[in-house]
Amino acid sequence: MKPTPSINDFTEREDLLGFFGPDSITWRVHSDPAFSVGGIRALLLQALHPVAMGGVHQFSTAFATDPWARLTRTAEYVATLSFGTRRDALRQVRRVRGLHRGKSGVEETTGRHFNVDDADLLLWVHNCEVESLLSTARRSGVPLTDADADRYVEEQVVAAVLVGCEEADVPRTVAELDAYFDRIRAQLAVTPAARTASRFILLPPMPGWVQVLTPARPAWSTLASLGAATLPGWARRLYGLPGFGLTDAAATAGLRAFRQTALAVPARVRESPIVRAARERVAAVEPLSA
């Protein structure tokens, strides 16, 4: 597995712009309100790989003891990699790769011995995230051409390689991404670990005061329902969810309505501090001279 690059490999300007920058499709997709639904969809999709889910079940005790902290760390990782400086992104990458290192086990339903950082498992997680975020963005109404979609998949290769995927195996176009899922579908299943994870994602435990005094429960229920409804039909059928064409149309309509409602909220409220800080930081970067 290749080591992560050093900050010394980049200029100061490159560091400040981050791995993607304001002109990237990544910034457009990851700063949109639909991103939150896409993230939940990705988690549900990722849980369908028995070995990848087995690793989470065996080694991520936070799912049982402090699930909100785990989700927060995951969201922070993706946001920092997308919008942070290269220095900050590499710090997050090294933390994640350190958590993966040296962890191995046997998945109960398949009998496969695995390492948490096996390249094929990392690739599965990456591809679920990319496909989910892109699919959700396009269905919600984010203006993306076919060329933009291919460019997004290509941009995300750097994220895959940083976390430990083999570069030659990472899809670079939407067609390659679709072909990957066609190949791997036969390996997917809803294991007991996947059932447990999906129940948490769809109906997470919340302290009583949070449910009573904040809108967290109905807000999360809306996001989680949209995340499940926008899964591919074959994935919904694996979970025992409706898989008919009408569901797709209704899910798309609900997703578009959610995005339009969220866009009515001022950006300073809607966007995360990491995104706002990134916009301010890159605005101060001197353009390259002609």
PDB file of C-alpha atoms in Angstrom:
ATOM      1  CA  MET A   1       0.000   0.000   0.000  1.00  0.00           C
ATOM      2  CA  LYS A   2       1.388   3.389  -0.992  1.00  0.00           C
ATOM      3  CA  PRO A   3       2.243   5.844   1.802  1.00  0.00           C
ATOM      4  CA  THR A   4       0.283   9.078   1.942  1.00  0.00           C
ATOM      5  CA  PRO A   5       2.089  12.076   0.462  1.00  0.00           C
ATOM      6  CA  SER A   6       3.858  14.633   2.618  1.00  0.00           C
ATOM      7  CA  ILE A   7       2.893  18.271   2.894  1.00  0.00           C
ATOM      8  CA  ASN A   8       6.345  19.009   1.538  1.00  0.00           C
ATOM      9  CA  ASP A   9       5.157  17.608  -1.790  1.00  0.00           C
ATOM     10  CA  PHE A  10       2.940  20.677  -2.338  1.00  0.00           C
ATOM     11  CA  THR A  11       3.379  24.409  -2.747  1.00  0.00           C
ATOM     12  CA  GLU A  12       1.798  26.777  -0.245  1.00  0.00           C
ATOM     13  CA  ARG A  13      -0.787  27.775  -2.852  1.00  0.00           C
ATOM     14  CA  GLU A  14      -1.710  24.140  -3.519  1.00  0.00           C
ATOM     15  CA  ASP A  15      -2.007  23.547   0.204  1.00  0.00           C
ATOM     16  CA  LEU A  16      -4.450  26.431   0.646  1.00  0.00           C
ATOM     17  CA  LEU A  17      -6.604  25.407  -2.324  1.00  0.00           C
ATOM     18  CA  GLY A  18      -6.859  21.853  -1.029  1.00  0.00           C
ATOM     19  CA  PHE A  19      -7.073  18.701  -3.101  1.00  0.00           C
ATOM     20  CA  PHE A  20     -10.051  19.901  -5.182  1.00  0.00           C
ATOM     21  CA  GLY A  21     -10.549  23.671  -5.097  1.00  0.00           C
ATOM     22  CA  PRO A  22     -13.477  26.002  -5.802  1.00  0.00           C
ATOM     23  CA  ASP A  23     -13.692  25.189  -9.522  1.00  0.00           C
ATOM     24  CA  SER A  24     -14.129  21.458  -8.896  1.00  0.00           C
ATOM     25  CA  ILE A  25     -17.297  19.449  -9.269  1.00  0.00           C
ATOM     26  CA  THR A  26     -16.492  18.063  -5.824  1.00  0.00           C
ATOM     27  CA  TRP A  27     -17.081  21.461  -4.234  1.00  0.00           C
ATOM     28  CA  ARG A  28     -20.356  21.821  -6.132  1.00  0.00           C
ATOM     29  CA  VAL A  29     -21.655  18.402  -5.071  1.00  0.00           C
ATOM     30  CA  HIS A  30     -20.336  18.315  -1.509  1.00  0.00           C
ATOM     31  CA  SER A  31     -21.589  21.783  -0.566  1.00  0.00           C
ATOM     32  CA  ASP A  32     -25.133  21.165  -1.790  1.00  0.00           C
ATOM     33  CA  PRO A  33     -27.957  20.318   0.664  1.00  0.00           C
ATOM     34  CA  ALA A  34     -28.474  16.995  -1.143  1.00  0.00           C
ATOM     35  CA  PHE A  35     -25.088  15.887   0.210  1.00  0.00           C
ATOM     36  CA  SER A  36     -26.630  14.966   3.579  1.00  0.00           C
ATOM     37  CA  VAL A  37     -29.101  12.565   1.949  1.00  0.00           C
ATOM     38  CA  GLY A  38     -26.355  11.123  -0.221  1.00  0.00           C
ATOM     39  CA  GLY A  39     -24.235  10.441   2.841  1.00  0.00           C
ATOM     40  CA  ILE A  40     -26.995   8.431   4.520  1.00  0.00           C
ATOM     41  CA  ARG A  41     -27.651   6.551   1.273  1.00  0.00           C
ATOM     42  CA  ALA A  42     -23.942   5.688   1.089  1.00  0.00           C
ATOM     43  CA  LEU A  43     -23.973   4.242   4.619  1.00  0.00           C
ATOM     44  CA  LEU A  44     -26.954   2.028   3.794  1.00  0.00           C
ATOM     45  CA  LEU A  45     -25.326   0.870   0.571  1.00  0.00           C
ATOM     46  CA  GLN A  46     -21.954   0.208   2.241  1.00  0.00           C
ATOM     47  CA  ALA A  47     -23.625  -2.057   4.811  1.00  0.00           C
ATOM     48  CA  LEU A  48     -24.587  -4.537   2.076  1.00  0.00           C
ATOM     49  CA  HIS A  49     -21.016  -5.822   1.652  1.00  0.00           C
ATOM     50  CA  PRO A  50     -20.762  -8.662   4.204  1.00  0.00           C
ATOM     51  CA  VAL A  51     -17.004  -8.374   4.752  1.00  0.00           C
ATOM     52  CA  ALA A  52     -16.829  -4.578   4.841  1.00  0.00           C
ATOM     53  CA  MET A  53     -19.780  -4.502   7.243  1.00  0.00           C
ATOM     54  CA  GLY A  54     -18.198  -7.289   9.267  1.00  0.00           C
ATOM     55  CA  GLY A  55     -15.143  -5.121   9.816  1.00  0.00           C
ATOM     56  CA  VAL A  56     -17.281  -2.228  11.042  1.00  0.00           C
ATOM     57  CA  HIS A  57     -19.243  -4.561  13.321  1.00  0.00           C
ATOM     58  CA  GLN A  58     -16.129  -6.117  14.857  1.00  0.00           C
ATOM     59  CA  PHE A  59     -13.916  -3.070  15.247  1.00  0.00           C
ATOM     60  CA  SER A  60     -16.112   0.024  15.427  1.00  0.00           C
ATOM     61  CA  THR A  61     -17.466  -0.193  18.964  1.00  0.00           C
ATOM     62  CA  ALA A  62     -18.627   3.405  18.580  1.00  0.00           C
ATOM     63  CA  PHE A  63     -21.664   2.146  16.651  1.00  0.00           C
ATOM     64  CA  ALA A  64     -22.910   0.614  19.896  1.00  0.00           C
ATOM     65  CA  THR A  65     -21.440   2.987  22.489  1.00  0.00           C
ATOM     66  CA  ASP A  66     -21.405   6.417  20.822  1.00  0.00           C
ATOM     67  CA  PRO A  67     -22.911   6.247  17.308  1.00  0.00           C
ATOM     68  CA  TRP A  68     -23.324  10.015  16.945  1.00  0.00           C
ATOM     69  CA  ALA A  69     -19.619  10.561  17.582  1.00  0.00           C
ATOM     70  CA  ARG A  70     -18.780   8.051  14.861  1.00  0.00           C
ATOM     71  CA  LEU A  71     -21.078   9.737  12.342  1.00  0.00           C
ATOM     72  CA  THR A  72     -19.660  13.120  13.264  1.00  0.00           C
ATOM     73  CA  ARG A  73     -16.094  11.904  12.711  1.00  0.00           C
ATOM     74  CA  THR A  74     -17.031  10.423   9.341  1.00  0.00           C
ATOM     75  CA  ALA A  75     -18.700  13.654   8.230  1.00  0.00           C
ATOM     76  CA  GLU A  76     -15.712  15.672   9.428  1.00  0.00           C
ATOM     77  CA  TYR A  77     -13.351  13.423   7.469  1.00  0.00           C
ATOM     78  CA  VAL A  78     -15.239  13.848   4.185  1.00  0.00           C
ATOM     79  CA  ALA A  79     -15.678  17.597   4.687  1.00  0.00           C
ATOM     80  CA  THR A  80     -12.004  18.153   5.538  1.00  0.00           C
ATOM     81  CA  LEU A  81     -10.812  16.076   2.592  1.00  0.00           C
ATOM     82  CA  SER A  82     -13.162  18.020   0.304  1.00  0.00           C
ATOM     83  CA  PHE A  83     -12.732  21.565   1.603  1.00  0.00           C
ATOM     84  CA  GLY A  84      -9.771  21.657   3.972  1.00  0.00           C
ATOM     85  CA  THR A  85      -6.181  22.529   3.228  1.00  0.00           C
ATOM     86  CA  ARG A  86      -4.031  19.674   2.015  1.00  0.00           C
ATOM     87  CA  ARG A  87      -2.247  19.752   5.349  1.00  0.00           C
ATOM     88  CA  ASP A  88      -5.517  19.292   7.250  1.00  0.00           C
ATOM     89  CA  ALA A  89      -6.764  16.647   4.815  1.00  0.00           C
ATOM     90  CA  LEU A  90      -3.580  14.601   5.155  1.00  0.00           C
ATOM     91  CA  ARG A  91      -3.841  14.779   8.930  1.00  0.00           C
ATOM     92  CA  GLN A  92      -7.328  13.234   8.691  1.00  0.00           C
ATOM     93  CA  VAL A  93      -6.161  10.606   6.196  1.00  0.00           C
ATOM     94  CA  ARG A  94      -3.318   9.516   8.470  1.00  0.00           C
ATOM     95  CA  ARG A  95      -5.714   9.260  11.404  1.00  0.00           C
ATOM     96  CA  VAL A  96      -8.083   7.015   9.457  1.00  0.00           C
ATOM     97  CA  ARG A  97      -5.318   4.841   8.035  1.00  0.00           C
ATOM     98  CA  GLY A  98      -3.886   4.505  11.528  1.00  0.00           C
ATOM     99  CA  LEU A  99      -7.253   3.304  12.831  1.00  0.00           C
ATOM    100  CA  HIS A 100      -7.386   0.686  10.063  1.00  0.00           C
ATOM    101  CA  ARG A 101      -3.837  -0.553  10.419  1.00  0.00           C
ATOM    102  CA  GLY A 102      -3.296  -3.977  12.001  1.00  0.00           C
ATOM    103  CA  LYS A 103      -6.970  -4.873  12.377  1.00  0.00           C
ATOM    104  CA  SER A 104      -8.006  -8.242  10.942  1.00  0.00           C
ATOM    105  CA  GLY A 105     -10.747 -10.769  11.478  1.00  0.00           C
ATOM    106  CA  VAL A 106     -13.005 -13.396   9.948  1.00  0.00           C
ATOM    107  CA  GLU A 107     -16.435 -12.490   8.597  1.00  0.00           C
ATOM    108  CA  GLU A 108     -18.983 -14.957   9.951  1.00  0.00           C
ATOM    109  CA  THR A 109     -21.305 -15.428   6.969  1.00  0.00           C
ATOM    110  CA  THR A 110     -18.610 -15.792   4.282  1.00  0.00           C
ATOM    111  CA  GLY A 111     -15.727 -17.199   6.340  1.00  0.00           C
ATOM    112  CA  ARG A 112     -13.349 -14.743   4.698  1.00  0.00           C
ATOM    113  CA  HIS A 113     -10.279 -13.652   6.626  1.00  0.00           C
ATOM    114  CA  PHE A 114      -9.812  -9.950   6.055  1.00  0.00           C
ATOM    115  CA  ASN A 115      -7.779  -6.928   7.002  1.00  0.00           C
ATOM    116  CA  VAL A 116      -9.778  -3.756   7.564  1.00  0.00           C
ATOM    117  CA  ASP A 117      -7.497  -1.950   5.116  1.00  0.00           C
ATOM    118  CA  ASP A 118      -7.775  -4.552   2.322  1.00  0.00           C
ATOM    119  CA  ALA A 119      -7.799  -2.548  -0.897  1.00  0.00           C
ATOM    120  CA  ASP A 120     -11.007  -4.130  -2.225  1.00  0.00           C
ATOM    121  CA  LEU A 121     -12.903  -3.222   0.959  1.00  0.00           C
ATOM    122  CA  LEU A 122     -11.646   0.349   0.842  1.00  0.00           C
ATOM    123  CA  LEU A 123     -12.664   0.493  -2.824  1.00  0.00           C
ATOM    124  CA  TRP A 124     -16.190  -0.677  -1.968  1.00  0.00           C
ATOM    125  CA  VAL A 125     -16.612   2.057   0.631  1.00  0.00           C
ATOM    126  CA  HIS A 126     -15.217   4.668  -1.772  1.00  0.00           C
ATOM    127  CA  ASN A 127     -17.414   3.632  -4.691  1.00  0.00           C
ATOM    128  CA  CYS A 128     -20.557   3.584  -2.546  1.00  0.00           C
ATOM    129  CA  GLU A 129     -19.820   7.112  -1.412  1.00  0.00           C
ATOM    130  CA  VAL A 130     -19.089   8.445  -4.899  1.00  0.00           C
ATOM    131  CA  GLU A 131     -22.076   6.745  -6.530  1.00  0.00           C
ATOM    132  CA  SER A 132     -24.430   7.826  -3.749  1.00  0.00           C
ATOM    133  CA  LEU A 133     -23.348  11.446  -3.597  1.00  0.00           C
ATOM    134  CA  LEU A 134     -23.392  11.809  -7.382  1.00  0.00           C
ATOM    135  CA  SER A 135     -26.707  10.017  -7.882  1.00  0.00           C
ATOM    136  CA  THR A 136     -28.393  11.995  -5.116  1.00  0.00           C
ATOM    137  CA  ALA A 137     -27.053  15.293  -6.429  1.00  0.00           C
ATOM    138  CA  ARG A 138     -28.291  14.655  -9.948  1.00  0.00           C
ATOM    139  CA  ARG A 139     -31.723  13.431  -8.862  1.00  0.00           C
ATOM    140  CA  SER A 140     -32.172  16.390  -6.514  1.00  0.00           C
ATOM    141  CA  GLY A 141     -31.637  18.900  -9.304  1.00  0.00           C
ATOM    142  CA  VAL A 142     -28.000  19.920  -8.933  1.00  0.00           C
ATOM    143  CA  PRO A 143     -27.094  21.097 -12.445  1.00  0.00           C
ATOM    144  CA  LEU A 144     -24.589  18.493 -13.655  1.00  0.00           C
ATOM    145  CA  THR A 145     -23.972  17.442 -17.243  1.00  0.00           C
ATOM    146  CA  ASP A 146     -22.775  13.956 -18.155  1.00  0.00           C
ATOM    147  CA  ALA A 147     -19.296  15.433 -18.564  1.00  0.00           C
ATOM    148  CA  ASP A 148     -19.543  16.977 -15.073  1.00  0.00           C
ATOM    149  CA  ALA A 149     -20.536  13.588 -13.649  1.00  0.00           C
ATOM    150  CA  ASP A 150     -17.524  11.894 -15.238  1.00  0.00           C
ATOM    151  CA  ARG A 151     -15.288  14.681 -13.993  1.00  0.00           C
ATOM    152  CA  TYR A 152     -16.588  14.184 -10.441  1.00  0.00           C
ATOM    153  CA  VAL A 153     -15.801  10.462 -10.534  1.00  0.00           C
ATOM    154  CA  GLU A 154     -12.328  11.293 -11.865  1.00  0.00           C
ATOM    155  CA  GLU A 155     -11.723  13.924  -9.181  1.00  0.00           C
ATOM    156  CA  GLN A 156     -12.577  11.446  -6.465  1.00  0.00           C
ATOM    157  CA  VAL A 157      -9.777   9.080  -7.506  1.00  0.00           C
ATOM    158  CA  VAL A 158      -7.434  11.158  -5.343  1.00  0.00           C
ATOM    159  CA  ALA A 159      -9.646  10.519  -2.295  1.00  0.00           C
ATOM    160  CA  ALA A 160      -9.572   6.778  -2.980  1.00  0.00           C
ATOM    161  CA  VAL A 161      -5.820   6.634  -3.378  1.00  0.00           C
ATOM    162  CA  LEU A 162      -5.201   8.716  -0.254  1.00  0.00           C
ATOM    163  CA  VAL A 163      -7.153   6.273   1.921  1.00  0.00           C
ATOM    164  CA  GLY A 164      -5.354   3.247   0.463  1.00  0.00           C
ATOM    165  CA  CYS A 165      -7.118   2.048  -2.700  1.00  0.00           C
ATOM    166  CA  GLU A 166      -5.103   0.760  -5.652  1.00  0.00           C
ATOM    167  CA  GLU A 167      -5.248   3.564  -8.219  1.00  0.00           C
ATOM    168  CA  ALA A 168      -5.581   1.200 -11.196  1.00  0.00           C
ATOM    169  CA  ASP A 169      -8.763  -0.281  -9.706  1.00  0.00           C
ATOM    170  CA  VAL A 170     -10.592   2.987  -9.022  1.00  0.00           C
ATOM    171  CA  PRO A 171     -13.346   3.929 -11.527  1.00  0.00           C
ATOM    172  CA  ARG A 172     -12.702   7.141 -13.452  1.00  0.00           C
ATOM    173  CA  THR A 173     -16.034   7.490 -15.279  1.00  0.00           C
ATOM    174  CA  VAL A 174     -19.692   6.918 -14.491  1.00  0.00           C
ATOM    175  CA  ALA A 175     -19.690   3.947 -16.879  1.00  0.00           C
ATOM    176  CA  GLU A 176     -16.778   2.347 -15.000  1.00  0.00           C
ATOM    177  CA  LEU A 177     -18.536   2.995 -11.695  1.00  0.00           C
ATOM    178  CA  ASP A 178     -21.745   1.368 -12.958  1.00  0.00           C
ATOM    179  CA  ALA A 179     -19.764  -1.613 -14.248  1.00  0.00           C
ATOM    180  CA  TYR A 180     -18.182  -2.046 -10.810  1.00  0.00           C
ATOM    181  CA  PHE A 181     -21.591  -2.366  -9.143  1.00  0.00           C
ATOM    182  CA  ASP A 182     -22.797  -4.763 -11.827  1.00  0.00           C
ATOM    183  CA  ARG A 183     -19.812  -7.015 -11.063  1.00  0.00           C
ATOM    184  CA  ILE A 184     -20.084  -6.939  -7.282  1.00  0.00           C
ATOM    185  CA  ARG A 185     -23.841  -7.267  -6.787  1.00  0.00           C
ATOM    186  CA  ALA A 186     -23.676 -11.056  -6.507  1.00  0.00           C
ATOM    187  CA  GLN A 187     -21.460 -10.704  -3.402  1.00  0.00           C
ATOM    188  CA  LEU A 188     -23.870  -8.449  -1.528  1.00  0.00           C
ATOM    189  CA  ALA A 189     -26.282  -9.496   1.198  1.00  0.00           C
ATOM    190  CA  VAL A 190     -28.137  -8.239   4.249  1.00  0.00           C
ATOM    191  CA  THR A 191     -26.242  -9.891   7.101  1.00  0.00           C
ATOM    192  CA  PRO A 192     -27.237  -9.582  10.773  1.00  0.00           C
ATOM    193  CA  ALA A 193     -24.557  -6.879  11.100  1.00  0.00           C
ATOM    194  CA  ALA A 194     -26.100  -5.011   8.156  1.00  0.00           C
ATOM    195  CA  ARG A 195     -29.539  -5.228   9.761  1.00  0.00           C
ATOM    196  CA  THR A 196     -28.194  -3.759  12.980  1.00  0.00           C
ATOM    197  CA  ALA A 197     -26.425  -0.941  11.139  1.00  0.00           C
ATOM    198  CA  SER A 198     -29.428  -0.101   8.967  1.00  0.00           C
ATOM    199  CA  ARG A 199     -31.729   0.051  12.010  1.00  0.00           C
ATOM    200  CA  PHE A 200     -29.373   2.509  13.635  1.00  0.00           C
ATOM    201  CA  ILE A 201     -29.139   4.623  10.478  1.00  0.00           C
ATOM    202  CA  LEU A 202     -32.899   4.718   9.940  1.00  0.00           C
ATOM    203  CA  LEU A 203     -33.877   5.125  13.608  1.00  0.00           C
ATOM    204  CA  PRO A 204     -30.826   6.123  15.663  1.00  0.00           C
ATOM    205  CA  PRO A 205     -30.993   6.308  19.451  1.00  0.00           C
ATOM    206  CA  MET A 206     -31.315   9.854  20.739  1.00  0.00           C
ATOM    207  CA  PRO A 207     -31.297  11.229  24.267  1.00  0.00           C
ATOM    208  CA  GLY A 208     -34.800  12.044  25.437  1.00  0.00           C
ATOM    209  CA  TRP A 209     -34.146  15.761  25.795  1.00  0.00           C
ATOM    210  CA  VAL A 210     -32.906  15.927  22.190  1.00  0.00           C
ATOM    211  CA  GLN A 211     -36.130  14.380  20.930  1.00  0.00           C
ATOM    212  CA  VAL A 212     -38.354  16.590  23.046  1.00  0.00           C
ATOM    213  CA  LEU A 213     -36.579  19.950  22.847  1.00  0.00           C
ATOM    214  CA  THR A 214     -35.120  19.899  19.317  1.00  0.00           C
ATOM    215  CA  PRO A 215     -36.335  18.946  15.821  1.00  0.00           C
ATOM    216  CA  ALA A 216     -33.572  16.352  15.532  1.00  0.00           C
ATOM    217  CA  ARG A 217     -35.854  13.307  15.338  1.00  0.00           C
ATOM    218  CA  PRO A 218     -38.184  14.503  12.542  1.00  0.00           C
ATOM    219  CA  ALA A 219     -35.271  16.099  10.683  1.00  0.00           C
ATOM    220  CA  TRP A 220     -33.230  12.893  10.761  1.00  0.00           C
ATOM    221  CA  SER A 221     -36.288  10.817   9.860  1.00  0.00           C
ATOM    222  CA  THR A 222     -36.749  12.912   6.716  1.00  0.00           C
ATOM    223  CA  LEU A 223     -33.111  12.535   5.676  1.00  0.00           C
ATOM    224  CA  ALA A 224     -33.003   8.812   6.482  1.00  0.00           C
ATOM    225  CA  SER A 225     -36.259   8.088   4.637  1.00  0.00           C
ATOM    226  CA  LEU A 226     -34.978   9.888   1.541  1.00  0.00           C
ATOM    227  CA  GLY A 227     -31.650   8.085   1.816  1.00  0.00           C
ATOM    228  CA  ALA A 228     -33.386   4.695   1.849  1.00  0.00           C
ATOM    229  CA  ALA A 229     -35.891   5.612  -0.858  1.00  0.00           C
ATOM    230  CA  THR A 230     -33.153   6.738  -3.254  1.00  0.00           C
ATOM    231  CA  LEU A 231     -31.177   3.485  -3.016  1.00  0.00           C
ATOM    232  CA  PRO A 232     -30.978   1.480  -6.257  1.00  0.00           C
ATOM    233  CA  GLY A 233     -33.973  -0.812  -6.700  1.00  0.00           C
ATOM    234  CA  TRP A 234     -31.853  -3.940  -6.219  1.00  0.00           C
ATOM    235  CA  ALA A 235     -30.529  -2.586  -2.909  1.00  0.00           C
ATOM    236  CA  ARG A 236     -34.033  -1.735  -1.667  1.00  0.00           C
ATOM    237  CA  ARG A 237     -35.139  -5.258  -2.517  1.00  0.00           C
ATOM    238  CA  LEU A 238     -32.250  -6.736  -0.535  1.00  0.00           C
ATOM    239  CA  TYR A 239     -33.400  -4.730   2.474  1.00  0.00           C
ATOM    240  CA  GLY A 240     -37.017  -5.713   1.853  1.00  0.00           C
ATOM    241  CA  LEU A 241     -37.991  -2.148   0.935  1.00  0.00           C
ATOM    242  CA  PRO A 242     -40.302  -1.256  -1.976  1.00  0.00           C
ATOM    243  CA  GLY A 243     -38.549  -1.622  -5.314  1.00  0.00           C
ATOM    244  CA  PHE A 244     -41.095  -0.368  -7.835  1.00  0.00           C
ATOM    245  CA  GLY A 245     -40.761   2.429 -10.374  1.00  0.00           C
ATOM    246  CA  LEU A 246     -43.319   4.601  -8.568  1.00  0.00           C
ATOM    247  CA  THR A 247     -41.013   4.628  -5.539  1.00  0.00           C
ATOM    248  CA  ASP A 248     -38.218   6.089  -7.677  1.00  0.00           C
ATOM    249  CA  ALA A 249     -40.447   8.869  -8.981  1.00  0.00           C
ATOM    250  CA  ALA A 250     -41.770   9.700  -5.519  1.00  0.00           C
ATOM    251  CA  ALA A 251     -38.267   9.630  -4.023  1.00  0.00           C
ATOM    252  CA  THR A 252     -36.942  11.978  -6.682  1.00  0.00           C
ATOM    253  CA  ALA A 253     -39.826  14.394  -6.119  1.00  0.00           C
ATOM    254  CA  GLY A 254     -39.252  14.302  -2.358  1.00  0.00           C
ATOM    255  CA  LEU A 255     -35.539  14.835  -2.803  1.00  0.00           C
ATOM    256  CA  ARG A 256     -36.082  17.854  -5.057  1.00  0.00           C
ATOM    257  CA  ALA A 257     -38.556  19.349  -2.597  1.00  0.00           C
ATOM    258  CA  PHE A 258     -36.112  18.845   0.275  1.00  0.00           C
ATOM    259  CA  ARG A 259     -33.292  20.531  -1.659  1.00  0.00           C
ATOM    260  CA  GLN A 260     -35.412  23.527  -2.643  1.00  0.00           C
ATOM    261  CA  THR A 261     -36.523  23.998   0.954  1.00  0.00           C
ATOM    262  CA  ALA A 262     -32.937  23.781   2.200  1.00  0.00           C
ATOM    263  CA  LEU A 263     -31.677  26.232  -0.441  1.00  0.00           C
ATOM    264  CA  ALA A 264     -34.112  28.819   0.917  1.00  0.00           C
ATOM    265  CA  VAL A 265     -32.050  28.894   4.122  1.00  0.00           C
ATOM    266  CA  PRO A 266     -29.182  31.434   3.943  1.00  0.00           C
ATOM    267  CA  ALA A 267     -25.850  29.858   3.044  1.00  0.00           C
ATOM    268  CA  ARG A 268     -24.231  31.188   6.230  1.00  0.00           C
ATOM    269  CA  VAL A 269     -26.683  29.040   8.190  1.00  0.00           C
ATOM    270  CA  ARG A 270     -26.988  26.113   5.800  1.00  0.00           C
ATOM    271  CA  GLU A 271     -23.295  25.465   5.114  1.00  0.00           C
ATOM    272  CA  SER A 272     -20.911  23.892   7.598  1.00  0.00           C
ATOM    273  CA  PRO A 273     -18.101  25.923   9.200  1.00  0.00           C
ATOM    274  CA  ILE A 274     -15.562  23.906   7.172  1.00  0.00           C
ATOM    275  CA  VAL A 275     -17.211  24.961   3.898  1.00  0.00           C
ATOM    276  CA  ARG A 276     -17.484  28.603   4.938  1.00  0.00           C
ATOM    277  CA  ALA A 277     -13.859  28.661   6.063  1.00  0.00           C
ATOM    278  CA  ALA A 278     -12.794  27.141   2.739  1.00  0.00           C
ATOM    279  CA  ARG A 279     -14.578  29.829   0.738  1.00  0.00           C
ATOM    280  CA  GLU A 280     -12.933  32.567   2.792  1.00  0.00           C
ATOM    281  CA  ARG A 281      -9.507  30.930   2.556  1.00  0.00           C
ATOM    282  CA  VAL A 282      -9.447  30.429  -1.205  1.00  0.00           C
ATOM    283  CA  ALA A 283     -10.797  33.935  -1.817  1.00  0.00           C
ATOM    284  CA  ALA A 284      -7.547  35.261  -0.351  1.00  0.00           C
ATOM    285  CA  VAL A 285      -5.303  33.066  -2.548  1.00  0.00           C
ATOM    286  CA  GLU A 286      -3.528  35.053  -5.217  1.00  0.00           C
ATOM    287  CA  PRO A 287      -4.415  33.892  -8.757  1.00  0.00           C
ATOM    288  CA  LEU A 288      -1.642  32.494 -10.894  1.00  0.00           C
ATOM    289  CA  SER A 289      -0.116  35.112 -13.169  1.00  0.00           C
ATOM    290  CA  ALA A 290      -0.755  34.665 -16.867  1.00  0.00           C
TER     291      ALA A 290
END
